[in-house]
mmCIF file of C-alpha atoms in Angstrom:
data_model
loop_
_atom_site.group_PDB
_atom_site.id
_atom_site.type_symbol
_atom_site.label_atom_id
_atom_site.label_comp_id
_atom_site.label_asym_id
_atom_site.label_seq_id
_atom_site.Cartn_x
_atom_site.Cartn_y
_atom_site.Cartn_z
ATOM 1 C CA MET I 1 6.700 -39.757 8.846
ATOM 2 C CA LEU I 2 6.979 -38.811 5.161
ATOM 3 C CA GLU I 3 3.353 -37.576 5.166
ATOM 4 C CA ARG I 4 4.062 -35.326 8.156
ATOM 5 C CA ASP I 5 7.183 -33.904 6.448
ATOM 6 C CA LEU I 6 5.152 -33.087 3.307
ATOM 7 C CA GLU I 7 2.469 -31.400 5.398
ATOM 8 C CA THR I 8 5.104 -29.299 7.164
ATOM 9 C CA GLU I 9 6.665 -28.410 3.814
ATOM 10 C CA ASP I 10 3.260 -27.324 2.444
ATOM 11 C CA LEU I 11 2.601 -25.185 5.528
ATOM 12 C CA ALA I 12 6.027 -23.568 5.239
ATOM 13 C CA ARG I 13 5.518 -22.861 1.528
ATOM 14 C CA ALA I 14 2.101 -21.275 2.245
ATOM 15 C CA ALA I 15 3.591 -19.116 5.013
ATOM 16 C CA VAL I 16 6.345 -17.906 2.676
ATOM 17 C CA GLU I 17 3.791 -16.917 0.016
ATOM 18 C CA ARG I 18 1.676 -15.034 2.567
ATOM 19 C CA LEU I 19 4.831 -13.209 3.671
ATOM 20 C CA ARG I 20 5.690 -12.335 0.064
ATOM 21 C CA VAL I 21 2.189 -10.888 -0.440
ATOM 22 C CA THR I 22 2.503 -8.920 2.817
ATOM 23 C CA GLU I 23 5.840 -7.507 1.637
ATOM 24 C CA VAL I 24 4.151 -6.154 -1.512
ATOM 25 C CA MET I 25 1.513 -4.476 0.631
ATOM 26 C CA THR I 26 4.040 -2.805 2.930
ATOM 27 C CA ALA I 27 6.266 -1.826 -0.015
ATOM 28 C CA TYR I 28 3.224 -0.062 -1.463
ATOM 29 C CA GLY I 29 2.799 2.032 1.704
ATOM 30 C CA LEU I 30 6.480 2.958 1.777
ATOM 31 C CA ALA I 31 6.491 3.852 -1.933
ATOM 32 C CA CYS I 32 3.524 6.176 -1.295
ATOM 33 C CA ASP I 33 5.399 7.874 1.558
ATOM 34 C CA GLU I 34 8.610 8.214 -0.438
ATOM 35 C CA ARG I 35 6.768 9.375 -3.573
ATOM 36 C CA ASP I 36 8.514 6.600 -5.477
ATOM 37 C CA GLY I 37 6.537 6.381 -8.704
ATOM 38 C CA THR I 38 8.831 3.775 -10.224
ATOM 39 C CA THR I 39 8.266 1.337 -7.364
ATOM 40 C CA LEU I 40 4.532 2.090 -7.229
ATOM 41 C CA GLU I 41 4.176 1.298 -10.909
ATOM 42 C CA GLN I 42 6.169 -1.934 -10.546
ATOM 43 C CA LEU I 43 4.041 -3.132 -7.617
ATOM 44 C CA PHE I 44 0.923 -3.112 -9.783
ATOM 45 C CA HIS I 45 -0.054 -5.630 -12.434
ATOM 46 C CA PRO I 46 -0.121 -3.968 -15.902
ATOM 47 C CA ASP I 47 -3.930 -4.392 -16.002
ATOM 48 C CA ALA I 48 -4.498 -3.409 -12.367
ATOM 49 C CA THR I 49 -7.515 -1.444 -11.240
ATOM 50 C CA ALA I 50 -7.747 0.861 -8.256
ATOM 51 C CA SER I 51 -10.400 2.770 -6.390
ATOM 52 C CA TYR I 52 -9.398 5.280 -3.722
ATOM 53 C CA ASP I 53 -12.584 5.962 -1.756
ATOM 54 C CA VAL I 54 -14.428 8.467 -3.970
ATOM 55 C CA ASP I 55 -11.719 8.472 -6.660
ATOM 56 C CA GLY I 56 -12.066 5.294 -8.676
ATOM 57 C CA ASP I 57 -11.798 3.744 -12.076
ATOM 58 C CA LEU I 58 -8.023 3.909 -12.314
ATOM 59 C CA VAL I 59 -6.571 1.320 -14.690
ATOM 60 C CA GLY I 60 -2.943 0.252 -15.111
ATOM 61 C CA GLY I 61 0.152 0.660 -12.965
ATOM 62 C CA PRO I 62 1.292 3.922 -14.590
ATOM 63 C CA ALA I 63 -2.103 5.616 -14.153
ATOM 64 C CA ILE I 64 -2.410 4.447 -10.558
ATOM 65 C CA ALA I 65 1.111 5.622 -9.696
ATOM 66 C CA ARG I 66 0.463 9.029 -11.310
ATOM 67 C CA TRP I 67 -2.769 9.388 -9.331
ATOM 68 C CA VAL I 68 -1.045 8.566 -6.011
ATOM 69 C CA LEU I 69 1.766 11.034 -6.711
ATOM 70 C CA GLY I 70 -0.692 13.754 -7.706
ATOM 71 C CA ALA I 71 -2.925 13.143 -4.680
ATOM 72 C CA THR I 72 0.040 13.484 -2.304
ATOM 73 C CA ALA I 73 1.988 16.278 -4.037
ATOM 74 C CA HIS I 74 0.746 18.866 -1.509
ATOM 75 C CA LEU I 75 2.104 16.923 1.467
ATOM 76 C CA ARG I 76 5.209 17.896 3.376
ATOM 77 C CA TRP I 77 5.152 14.646 5.374
ATOM 78 C CA GLN I 78 3.144 11.448 5.300
ATOM 79 C CA GLN I 79 3.281 8.036 6.865
ATOM 80 C CA HIS I 80 1.223 5.042 5.793
ATOM 81 C CA SER I 81 1.084 2.273 8.339
ATOM 82 C CA LEU I 82 -0.517 -0.849 6.896
ATOM 83 C CA ARG I 83 -1.466 -3.761 9.107
ATOM 84 C CA PRO I 84 -2.301 -6.900 7.127
ATOM 85 C CA MET I 85 -5.345 -8.446 8.767
ATOM 86 C CA ARG I 86 -5.898 -11.340 6.383
ATOM 87 C CA VAL I 87 -3.869 -12.802 3.528
ATOM 88 C CA GLU I 88 -5.160 -15.819 1.632
ATOM 89 C CA VAL I 89 -3.173 -17.448 -1.155
ATOM 90 C CA ALA I 90 -4.500 -19.962 -3.678
ATOM 91 C CA GLY I 91 -1.955 -20.824 -6.341
ATOM 92 C CA ASP I 92 -0.992 -17.657 -8.211
ATOM 93 C CA HIS I 93 -3.905 -15.628 -6.780
ATOM 94 C CA ALA I 94 -4.128 -13.901 -3.400
ATOM 95 C CA THR I 95 -6.643 -11.765 -1.551
ATOM 96 C CA ALA I 96 -5.724 -9.482 1.295
ATOM 97 C CA VAL I 97 -7.252 -7.044 3.743
ATOM 98 C CA ALA I 98 -5.105 -4.423 5.442
ATOM 99 C CA TYR I 99 -6.011 -1.679 7.878
ATOM 100 C CA LEU I 100 -4.404 1.682 7.210
ATOM 101 C CA THR I 101 -3.535 4.447 9.611
ATOM 102 C CA SER I 102 -2.210 7.391 7.652
ATOM 103 C CA HIS I 103 -0.843 10.673 8.952
ATOM 104 C CA GLN I 104 -0.478 13.516 6.480
ATOM 105 C CA VAL I 105 0.832 17.054 6.950
ATOM 106 C CA SER I 106 0.505 19.575 4.126
ATOM 107 C CA PHE I 107 2.844 22.391 3.211
ATOM 108 C CA ASP I 108 -0.035 24.843 3.699
ATOM 109 C CA GLU I 109 -0.806 23.710 7.276
ATOM 110 C CA PRO I 110 2.406 22.331 8.823
ATOM 111 C CA GLY I 111 0.919 22.452 12.332
ATOM 112 C CA VAL I 112 -1.998 20.124 11.545
ATOM 113 C CA THR I 113 -1.990 16.441 10.703
ATOM 114 C CA MET I 114 -4.830 14.665 8.986
ATOM 115 C CA MET I 115 -5.148 11.181 10.442
ATOM 116 C CA MET I 116 -7.085 8.701 8.366
ATOM 117 C CA ASN I 117 -8.195 5.211 9.400
ATOM 118 C CA SER I 118 -9.076 3.130 6.370
ATOM 119 C CA ARG I 119 -9.256 -0.344 4.919
ATOM 120 C CA TYR I 120 -7.512 -1.722 1.842
ATOM 121 C CA ASP I 121 -9.006 -4.689 0.008
ATOM 122 C CA MET I 122 -6.538 -6.131 -2.490
ATOM 123 C CA GLU I 123 -6.286 -8.913 -5.006
ATOM 124 C CA LEU I 124 -2.830 -9.906 -6.120
ATOM 125 C CA GLN I 125 -1.496 -12.151 -8.845
ATOM 126 C CA CYS I 126 1.865 -13.882 -9.074
ATOM 127 C CA VAL I 127 3.393 -13.185 -12.489
ATOM 128 C CA ASP I 128 6.785 -14.621 -13.418
ATOM 129 C CA GLY I 129 7.479 -15.358 -9.759
ATOM 130 C CA ALA I 130 6.601 -11.870 -8.483
ATOM 131 C CA TRP I 131 3.412 -10.845 -6.699
ATOM 132 C CA ARG I 132 1.671 -7.806 -8.207
ATOM 133 C CA ILE I 133 -1.406 -5.889 -7.066
ATOM 134 C CA ARG I 134 -4.211 -6.720 -9.472
ATOM 135 C CA SER I 135 -7.003 -4.811 -7.721
ATOM 136 C CA LEU I 136 -6.923 -2.268 -4.908
ATOM 137 C CA ARG I 137 -9.849 -0.664 -3.130
ATOM 138 C CA LEU I 138 -9.424 1.895 -0.357
ATOM 139 C CA VAL I 139 -12.395 2.619 1.895
ATOM 140 C CA VAL I 140 -11.909 5.560 4.237
ATOM 141 C CA GLY I 141 -13.418 4.979 7.658
ATOM 142 C CA THR I 142 -12.587 8.110 9.663
ATOM 143 C CA ILE I 143 -10.653 11.331 9.215
ATOM 144 C CA GLU I 144 -9.408 13.520 12.060
ATOM 145 C CA HIS I 145 -7.399 16.732 12.105
ATOM 146 C CA ARG I 146 -5.000 17.190 15.016
ATOM 147 C CA PRO I 147 -2.431 19.811 15.985
ATOM 148 C CA VAL I 148 1.158 18.586 15.647
ATOM 149 C CA THR I 149 4.733 19.733 15.774
ATOM 150 C CA LEU I 150 6.885 18.332 12.995
ATOM 151 C CA GLY I 151 10.280 16.909 13.841
ATOM 152 C CA SER I 152 13.304 19.027 13.038
ATOM 153 C CA LEU I 153 14.463 16.642 10.297
ATOM 154 C CA VAL I 154 11.238 16.791 8.252
ATOM 155 C CA PRO I 155 12.191 18.609 5.019
ATOM 156 C CA ASP I 156 10.503 21.940 4.381
ATOM 157 C CA HIS I 157 10.807 21.709 0.617
ATOM 158 C CA ARG I 158 8.856 19.767 -1.956
ATOM 159 C CA THR I 159 10.356 16.429 -2.888
ATOM 160 C CA GLU I 160 10.078 15.561 -6.523
ATOM 161 C CA ALA I 161 8.456 12.247 -7.281
ATOM 162 C CA THR I 162 10.571 9.704 -9.047
ATOM 163 C CA HIS I 163 9.464 8.567 -12.500
ATOM 164 C CA VAL I 164 5.882 8.608 -13.690
#
């Protein structure tokens, strides 16, 4: 009976760690949407690297956060929906794959949304009890442009990014 209890405990602990990694991934998507540079920077390991499709070679949380904020500054509305497909945890290291569906509407073309289907490959490291993105790679699969009507509550002014 004791062996079975330990096995159950190990499974529960592993599930909790996978959930914690998933929460970092979804917090990243929300921070992108909210242009929250402070949170973006904190989600990355200080020595993190990132590659966003054709834009790569970013190093460090501050540089990555600045790049994200700059790349989305022209957007009136955006929504990143990440679906974790695989999360594997081994000690203080994790690897993850997430599929991304992103909708983006610019100030210049408020009647058109760009819909992007992509894949994130991430490596994360647990530092002082907190999971941080150590490596991020975005591969864009498809891009579509569709006519849309924005909801009445979508702001029509530029939102300043926080921090960075």
